[in-house]
JSON list of C-alpha atoms in Angstrom, two decimals:
[
{"chain": "A", "resi": 77, "resn": "MET", "atom": "CA", "xyz": [38.68, 114.18, 104.21]},
{"chain": "A", "resi": 78, "resn": "ALA", "atom": "CA", "xyz": [37.51, 117.09, 106.27]},
{"chain": "A", "resi": 79, "resn": "ARG", "atom": "CA", "xyz": [38.96, 119.14, 109.15]},
{"chain": "A", "resi": 80, "resn": "VAL", "atom": "CA", "xyz": [37.27, 119.93, 112.45]},
{"chain": "A", "resi": 81, "resn": "ASN", "atom": "CA", "xyz": [36.40, 123.60, 112.62]},
{"chain": "A", "resi": 82, "resn": "ASP", "atom": "CA", "xyz": [34.54, 123.96, 116.01]},
{"chain": "A", "resi": 83, "resn": "PRO", "atom": "CA", "xyz": [34.92, 127.24, 117.86]},
{"chain": "A", "resi": 84, "resn": "THR", "atom": "CA", "xyz": [33.83, 125.47, 121.11]},
{"chain": "A", "resi": 85, "resn": "ALA", "atom": "CA", "xyz": [35.94, 122.33, 120.64]},
{"chain": "A", "resi": 86, "resn": "PRO", "atom": "CA", "xyz": [36.23, 119.57, 121.45]},
{"chain": "A", "resi": 87, "resn": "LEU", "atom": "CA", "xyz": [33.75, 118.25, 118.92]},
{"chain": "A", "resi": 88, "resn": "ASN", "atom": "CA", "xyz": [31.59, 115.34, 120.04]},
{"chain": "A", "resi": 89, "resn": "VAL", "atom": "CA", "xyz": [31.68, 112.11, 118.05]},
{"chain": "A", "resi": 90, "resn": "ARG", "atom": "CA", "xyz": [28.34, 110.38, 118.23]},
{"chain": "A", "resi": 91, "resn": "SER", "atom": "CA", "xyz": [27.17, 106.76, 117.71]},
{"chain": "A", "resi": 92, "resn": "GLN", "atom": "CA", "xyz": [24.21, 107.93, 115.53]},
{"chain": "A", "resi": 93, "resn": "PRO", "atom": "CA", "xyz": [23.64, 110.92, 113.30]},
{"chain": "A", "resi": 94, "resn": "GLU", "atom": "CA", "xyz": [21.66, 112.89, 115.88]},
{"chain": "A", "resi": 95, "resn": "VAL", "atom": "CA", "xyz": [22.03, 114.79, 119.15]},
{"chain": "A", "resi": 96, "resn": "ALA", "atom": "CA", "xyz": [20.78, 112.48, 121.82]},
{"chain": "A", "resi": 97, "resn": "GLU", "atom": "CA", "xyz": [21.63, 111.84, 125.49]},
{"chain": "A", "resi": 98, "resn": "GLY", "atom": "CA", "xyz": [24.14, 108.95, 125.85]},
{"chain": "A", "resi": 99, "resn": "ASN", "atom": "CA", "xyz": [25.31, 108.71, 122.22]},
{"chain": "A", "resi": 100, "resn": "ILE", "atom": "CA", "xyz": [28.69, 110.54, 122.57]},
{"chain": "A", "resi": 101, "resn": "VAL", "atom": "CA", "xyz": [31.41, 108.00, 121.90]},
{"chain": "A", "resi": 102, "resn": "GLY", "atom": "CA", "xyz": [34.54, 110.34, 121.69]},
{"chain": "A", "resi": 103, "resn": "GLN", "atom": "CA", "xyz": [35.70, 113.88, 121.14]},
{"chain": "A", "resi": 104, "resn": "LEU", "atom": "CA", "xyz": [38.00, 115.56, 118.60]},
{"chain": "A", "resi": 105, "resn": "ASP", "atom": "CA", "xyz": [40.20, 118.64, 119.00]},
{"chain": "A", "resi": 106, "resn": "ASP", "atom": "CA", "xyz": [39.79, 121.59, 116.66]},
{"chain": "A", "resi": 107, "resn": "ARG", "atom": "CA", "xyz": [41.72, 121.41, 113.32]},
{"chain": "A", "resi": 108, "resn": "VAL", "atom": "CA", "xyz": [41.97, 117.57, 113.52]},
{"chain": "A", "resi": 109, "resn": "TRP", "atom": "CA", "xyz": [41.68, 115.74, 110.14]},
{"chain": "A", "resi": 110, "resn": "VAL", "atom": "CA", "xyz": [38.99, 113.12, 109.78]},
{"chain": "A", "resi": 111, "resn": "THR", "atom": "CA", "xyz": [38.28, 110.50, 107.15]},
{"chain": "A", "resi": 112, "resn": "VAL", "atom": "CA", "xyz": [34.67, 110.83, 105.91]},
{"chain": "A", "resi": 113, "resn": "ILE", "atom": "CA", "xyz": [33.01, 107.62, 104.72]},
{"chain": "A", "resi": 114, "resn": "GLY", "atom": "CA", "xyz": [29.42, 108.78, 104.50]},
{"chain": "A", "resi": 115, "resn": "GLN", "atom": "CA", "xyz": [26.88, 111.62, 104.91]},
{"chain": "A", "resi": 116, "resn": "GLU", "atom": "CA", "xyz": [23.33, 111.77, 106.21]},
{"chain": "A", "resi": 117, "resn": "SER", "atom": "CA", "xyz": [21.15, 114.75, 106.96]},
{"chain": "A", "resi": 118, "resn": "GLY", "atom": "CA", "xyz": [23.96, 117.25, 107.91]},
{"chain": "A", "resi": 119, "resn": "TRP", "atom": "CA", "xyz": [26.24, 114.65, 109.54]},
{"chain": "A", "resi": 120, "resn": "TRP", "atom": "CA", "xyz": [29.53, 113.05, 108.41]},
{"chain": "A", "resi": 121, "resn": "ARG", "atom": "CA", "xyz": [30.15, 109.43, 109.21]},
{"chain": "A", "resi": 122, "resn": "ILE", "atom": "CA", "xyz": [33.85, 109.14, 109.97]},
{"chain": "A", "resi": 123, "resn": "SER", "atom": "CA", "xyz": [36.26, 106.22, 110.39]},
{"chain": "A", "resi": 124, "resn": "ASP", "atom": "CA", "xyz": [39.43, 107.96, 111.52]},
{"chain": "A", "resi": 125, "resn": "PRO", "atom": "CA", "xyz": [40.71, 109.10, 114.02]},
{"chain": "A", "resi": 126, "resn": "GLU", "atom": "CA", "xyz": [37.51, 107.79, 115.71]},
{"chain": "A", "resi": 127, "resn": "SER", "atom": "CA", "xyz": [34.54, 105.92, 114.27]},
{"chain": "A", "resi": 128, "resn": "GLY", "atom": "CA", "xyz": [31.13, 107.63, 114.50]},
{"chain": "A", "resi": 129, "resn": "TRP", "atom": "CA", "xyz": [29.23, 110.66, 113.39]},
{"chain": "A", "resi": 130, "resn": "ILE", "atom": "CA", "xyz": [30.06, 114.38, 113.56]},
{"chain": "A", "resi": 131, "resn": "SER", "atom": "CA", "xyz": [28.10, 117.50, 112.66]},
{"chain": "A", "resi": 132, "resn": "GLN", "atom": "CA", "xyz": [28.99, 118.51, 109.13]},
{"chain": "A", "resi": 133, "resn": "ASN", "atom": "CA", "xyz": [28.58, 122.26, 109.79]},
{"chain": "A", "resi": 134, "resn": "LEU", "atom": "CA", "xyz": [31.43, 122.06, 112.40]},
{"chain": "A", "resi": 135, "resn": "THR", "atom": "CA", "xyz": [33.99, 121.03, 109.75]},
{"chain": "A", "resi": 136, "resn": "ASP", "atom": "CA", "xyz": [35.84, 122.39, 106.68]},
{"chain": "A", "resi": 137, "resn": "SER", "atom": "CA", "xyz": [35.55, 120.38, 103.59]},
{"chain": "A", "resi": 138, "resn": "SER", "atom": "CA", "xyz": [35.59, 121.06, 99.87]},
{"chain": "A", "resi": 139, "resn": "CYS", "atom": "CA", "xyz": [35.15, 119.50, 96.46]},
{"chain": "A", "resi": 140, "resn": "ASN", "atom": "CA", "xyz": [38.42, 117.58, 96.32]},
{"chain": "A", "resi": 141, "resn": "GLU", "atom": "CA", "xyz": [38.21, 116.67, 92.60]},
{"chain": "A", "resi": 142, "resn": "MET", "atom": "CA", "xyz": [37.33, 119.44, 90.24]},
{"chain": "A", "resi": 143, "resn": "VAL", "atom": "CA", "xyz": [37.81, 120.12, 86.53]},
{"chain": "A", "resi": 144, "resn": "ALA", "atom": "CA", "xyz": [36.79, 123.54, 85.23]},
{"chain": "A", "resi": 145, "resn": "ARG", "atom": "CA", "xyz": [37.21, 125.52, 82.07]},
{"chain": "A", "resi": 146, "resn": "VAL", "atom": "CA", "xyz": [38.76, 129.02, 82.20]},
{"chain": "A", "resi": 147, "resn": "GLU", "atom": "CA", "xyz": [37.28, 131.62, 79.94]},
{"chain": "A", "resi": 148, "resn": "PHE", "atom": "CA", "xyz": [38.77, 135.09, 79.75]},
{"chain": "A", "resi": 149, "resn": "PRO", "atom": "CA", "xyz": [36.25, 137.99, 79.64]},
{"chain": "A", "resi": 150, "resn": "ALA", "atom": "CA", "xyz": [36.07, 139.91, 76.42]},
{"chain": "A", "resi": 151, "resn": "ASN", "atom": "CA", "xyz": [39.22, 142.02, 75.84]},
{"chain": "A", "resi": 152, "resn": "ALA", "atom": "CA", "xyz": [40.85, 140.69, 79.11]},
{"chain": "A", "resi": 153, "resn": "THR", "atom": "CA", "xyz": [44.24, 139.13, 79.32]},
{"chain": "A", "resi": 154, "resn": "ARG", "atom": "CA", "xyz": [44.06, 138.17, 82.99]},
{"chain": "A", "resi": 155, "resn": "VAL", "atom": "CA", "xyz": [42.02, 135.92, 85.12]},
{"chain": "A", "resi": 156, "resn": "ARG", "atom": "CA", "xyz": [42.11, 135.04, 88.79]},
{"chain": "A", "resi": 157, "resn": "LEU", "atom": "CA", "xyz": [41.66, 131.56, 90.15]},
{"chain": "A", "resi": 158, "resn": "SER", "atom": "CA", "xyz": [40.99, 130.92, 93.82]},
{"chain": "A", "resi": 159, "resn": "ASP", "atom": "CA", "xyz": [39.62, 127.98, 95.85]},
{"chain": "A", "resi": 160, "resn": "ARG", "atom": "CA", "xyz": [40.75, 125.49, 98.35]},
{"chain": "A", "resi": 161, "resn": "ILE", "atom": "CA", "xyz": [41.40, 121.85, 98.67]},
{"chain": "A", "resi": 162, "resn": "VAL", "atom": "CA", "xyz": [40.69, 120.23, 102.04]},
{"chain": "A", "resi": 163, "resn": "GLY", "atom": "CA", "xyz": [42.64, 117.02, 102.48]},
{"chain": "A", "resi": 164, "resn": "ALA", "atom": "CA", "xyz": [43.78, 115.01, 99.44]},
{"chain": "A", "resi": 165, "resn": "GLY", "atom": "CA", "xyz": [42.66, 115.90, 95.99]},
{"chain": "A", "resi": 166, "resn": "PHE", "atom": "CA", "xyz": [43.14, 117.95, 92.88]},
{"chain": "A", "resi": 167, "resn": "HIS", "atom": "CA", "xyz": [41.75, 120.89, 91.00]},
{"chain": "A", "resi": 168, "resn": "GLU", "atom": "CA", "xyz": [42.28, 121.13, 87.34]},
{"chain": "A", "resi": 169, "resn": "TYR", "atom": "CA", "xyz": [41.65, 124.24, 85.11]},
{"chain": "A", "resi": 170, "resn": "ARG", "atom": "CA", "xyz": [41.64, 123.98, 81.29]},
{"chain": "A", "resi": 171, "resn": "LEU", "atom": "CA", "xyz": [42.14, 126.94, 78.95]},
{"chain": "A", "resi": 172, "resn": "GLU", "atom": "CA", "xyz": [42.79, 127.48, 75.25]},
{"chain": "A", "resi": 173, "resn": "ALA", "atom": "CA", "xyz": [45.95, 129.35, 74.20]},
{"chain": "A", "resi": 174, "resn": "ALA", "atom": "CA", "xyz": [48.00, 129.80, 71.02]},
{"chain": "A", "resi": 175, "resn": "ALA", "atom": "CA", "xyz": [51.67, 128.98, 70.25]},
{"chain": "A", "resi": 176, "resn": "GLN", "atom": "CA", "xyz": [54.12, 131.81, 70.99]},
{"chain": "A", "resi": 177, "resn": "GLN", "atom": "CA", "xyz": [51.76, 133.49, 73.46]},
{"chain": "A", "resi": 178, "resn": "MET", "atom": "CA", "xyz": [53.35, 134.44, 76.85]},
{"chain": "A", "resi": 179, "resn": "MET", "atom": "CA", "xyz": [51.74, 133.01, 79.97]},
{"chain": "A", "resi": 180, "resn": "THR", "atom": "CA", "xyz": [52.59, 134.49, 83.36]},
{"chain": "A", "resi": 181, "resn": "ILE", "atom": "CA", "xyz": [51.32, 132.83, 86.56]},
{"chain": "A", "resi": 182, "resn": "THR", "atom": "CA", "xyz": [51.48, 134.70, 89.86]},
{"chain": "A", "resi": 183, "resn": "ALA", "atom": "CA", "xyz": [50.74, 133.14, 93.14]},
{"chain": "A", "resi": 184, "resn": "LEU", "atom": "CA", "xyz": [49.05, 135.57, 95.53]},
{"chain": "A", "resi": 185, "resn": "ASN", "atom": "CA", "xyz": [48.89, 135.49, 99.30]},
{"chain": "A", "resi": 186, "resn": "ASP", "atom": "CA", "xyz": [51.61, 132.73, 99.70]},
{"chain": "A", "resi": 187, "resn": "SER", "atom": "CA", "xyz": [49.59, 130.40, 97.41]},
{"chain": "A", "resi": 188, "resn": "PRO", "atom": "CA", "xyz": [51.32, 127.60, 95.49]},
{"chain": "A", "resi": 189, "resn": "LEU", "atom": "CA", "xyz": [51.71, 127.77, 91.80]},
{"chain": "A", "resi": 190, "resn": "PRO", "atom": "CA", "xyz": [49.97, 125.23, 89.72]},
{"chain": "A", "resi": 191, "resn": "PHE", "atom": "CA", "xyz": [51.73, 122.72, 87.43]},
{"chain": "A", "resi": 192, "resn": "VAL", "atom": "CA", "xyz": [50.98, 123.57, 83.80]},
{"chain": "A", "resi": 193, "resn": "ARG", "atom": "CA", "xyz": [50.65, 120.92, 81.04]},
{"chain": "A", "resi": 194, "resn": "ALA", "atom": "CA", "xyz": [50.96, 121.74, 77.42]},
{"chain": "A", "resi": 195, "resn": "PRO", "atom": "CA", "xyz": [48.56, 120.27, 74.79]},
{"chain": "A", "resi": 196, "resn": "ASN", "atom": "CA", "xyz": [51.02, 117.29, 74.38]},
{"chain": "A", "resi": 197, "resn": "GLY", "atom": "CA", "xyz": [50.80, 116.52, 78.15]},
{"chain": "A", "resi": 198, "resn": "ARG", "atom": "CA", "xyz": [54.32, 117.78, 78.99]},
{"chain": "A", "resi": 199, "resn": "GLU", "atom": "CA", "xyz": [54.72, 119.82, 82.21]},
{"chain": "A", "resi": 200, "resn": "ILE", "atom": "CA", "xyz": [56.14, 123.17, 81.17]},
{"chain": "A", "resi": 201, "resn": "THR", "atom": "CA", "xyz": [56.59, 125.06, 84.47]},
{"chain": "A", "resi": 202, "resn": "ASP", "atom": "CA", "xyz": [59.55, 122.83, 85.55]},
{"chain": "A", "resi": 203, "resn": "GLY", "atom": "CA", "xyz": [57.93, 122.44, 88.93]},
{"chain": "A", "resi": 204, "resn": "ALA", "atom": "CA", "xyz": [58.22, 126.11, 89.76]},
{"chain": "A", "resi": 205, "resn": "SER", "atom": "CA", "xyz": [56.04, 125.75, 92.82]},
{"chain": "A", "resi": 206, "resn": "MET", "atom": "CA", "xyz": [58.01, 122.82, 94.12]},
{"chain": "A", "resi": 207, "resn": "ARG", "atom": "CA", "xyz": [61.12, 125.10, 93.96]},
{"chain": "A", "resi": 208, "resn": "GLY", "atom": "CA", "xyz": [59.49, 127.78, 96.11]},
{"chain": "A", "resi": 209, "resn": "ARG", "atom": "CA", "xyz": [58.86, 130.29, 93.33]},
{"chain": "A", "resi": 210, "resn": "SER", "atom": "CA", "xyz": [55.78, 132.61, 93.38]},
{"chain": "A", "resi": 211, "resn": "THR", "atom": "CA", "xyz": [55.80, 133.40, 89.64]},
{"chain": "A", "resi": 212, "resn": "TRP", "atom": "CA", "xyz": [56.38, 131.61, 86.47]},
{"chain": "A", "resi": 213, "resn": "SER", "atom": "CA", "xyz": [56.42, 133.02, 82.93]},
{"chain": "A", "resi": 214, "resn": "GLY", "atom": "CA", "xyz": [57.05, 131.33, 79.61]},
{"chain": "A", "resi": 215, "resn": "GLN", "atom": "CA", "xyz": [56.27, 131.28, 75.91]},
{"chain": "A", "resi": 216, "resn": "LEU", "atom": "CA", "xyz": [53.74, 128.68, 75.04]},
{"chain": "A", "resi": 217, "resn": "PRO", "atom": "CA", "xyz": [55.02, 125.91, 72.74]},
{"chain": "A", "resi": 218, "resn": "ALA", "atom": "CA", "xyz": [51.87, 125.00, 70.93]},
{"chain": "A", "resi": 219, "resn": "THR", "atom": "CA", "xyz": [48.25, 125.92, 70.17]},
{"chain": "A", "resi": 220, "resn": "GLY", "atom": "CA", "xyz": [45.59, 124.01, 72.09]},
{"chain": "A", "resi": 221, "resn": "GLU", "atom": "CA", "xyz": [44.34, 123.17, 75.50]},
{"chain": "A", "resi": 222, "resn": "TYR", "atom": "CA", "xyz": [46.62, 123.90, 78.46]},
{"chain": "A", "resi": 223, "resn": "ILE", "atom": "CA", "xyz": [45.89, 122.31, 81.88]},
{"chain": "A", "resi": 224, "resn": "LEU", "atom": "CA", "xyz": [46.69, 124.03, 85.22]},
{"chain": "A", "resi": 225, "resn": "GLU", "atom": "CA", "xyz": [46.86, 121.46, 88.07]},
{"chain": "A", "resi": 226, "resn": "TYR", "atom": "CA", "xyz": [46.78, 121.94, 91.81]},
{"chain": "A", "resi": 227, "resn": "ASN", "atom": "CA", "xyz": [47.50, 118.71, 93.73]},
{"chain": "A", "resi": 228, "resn": "SER", "atom": "CA", "xyz": [47.28, 117.99, 97.41]},
{"chain": "A", "resi": 229, "resn": "ASN", "atom": "CA", "xyz": [48.56, 114.74, 98.91]},
{"chain": "A", "resi": 230, "resn": "PHE", "atom": "CA", "xyz": [47.03, 115.18, 102.30]},
{"chain": "A", "resi": 231, "resn": "GLN", "atom": "CA", "xyz": [46.91, 118.54, 104.13]},
{"chain": "A", "resi": 232, "resn": "GLY", "atom": "CA", "xyz": [45.15, 120.59, 101.45]},
{"chain": "A", "resi": 233, "resn": "PHE", "atom": "CA", "xyz": [45.62, 124.33, 100.93]},
{"chain": "A", "resi": 234, "resn": "GLU", "atom": "CA", "xyz": [44.02, 127.52, 99.71]},
{"chain": "A", "resi": 235, "resn": "TYR", "atom": "CA", "xyz": [45.19, 129.06, 96.50]},
{"chain": "A", "resi": 236, "resn": "GLU", "atom": "CA", "xyz": [44.73, 132.37, 94.76]},
{"chain": "A", "resi": 237, "resn": "THR", "atom": "CA", "xyz": [46.51, 132.72, 91.45]},
{"chain": "A", "resi": 238, "resn": "GLU", "atom": "CA", "xyz": [46.50, 135.23, 88.64]},
{"chain": "A", "resi": 239, "resn": "ILE", "atom": "CA", "xyz": [46.89, 133.96, 85.09]},
{"chain": "A", "resi": 240, "resn": "GLU", "atom": "CA", "xyz": [47.95, 136.27, 82.26]},
{"chain": "A", "resi": 241, "resn": "ILE", "atom": "CA", "xyz": [48.13, 135.40, 78.60]},
{"chain": "A", "resi": 242, "resn": "ARG", "atom": "CA", "xyz": [49.40, 137.92, 76.00]}
]
């Protein structure tokens, strides 16, 4: 998925991945979602809402599936996560923590909170973000790898979240 980001919209949809006279087959309004099915030399091949080619640099897109490890700097108890998901996808952050430590997650700038999974796979935030909360705090139940998950079904979103472990 990508979203049209054209300051001079509408964006031309072309029959071939090139600017050439007579190859415009449609136009898209700014902020419209498109389904990307291929890429070639700075062009996206799209299938929906029209079939054809659009200039990649006139769209917003991101890595929609990401898994990353979170490392706290020496002597730090906080780290900030920020990124965006365009369209459907997930970002997953993994970090090591010990039983009985306190984890506090704060969503900044109207961001959603992530779901947090304990080492046994159980979700421990009780869907705080789904309940409209902007912070969650809890004592960690076990030592091991915790997973913070951001999931997008379609529209995508930006997030900025502060994670504190003490």
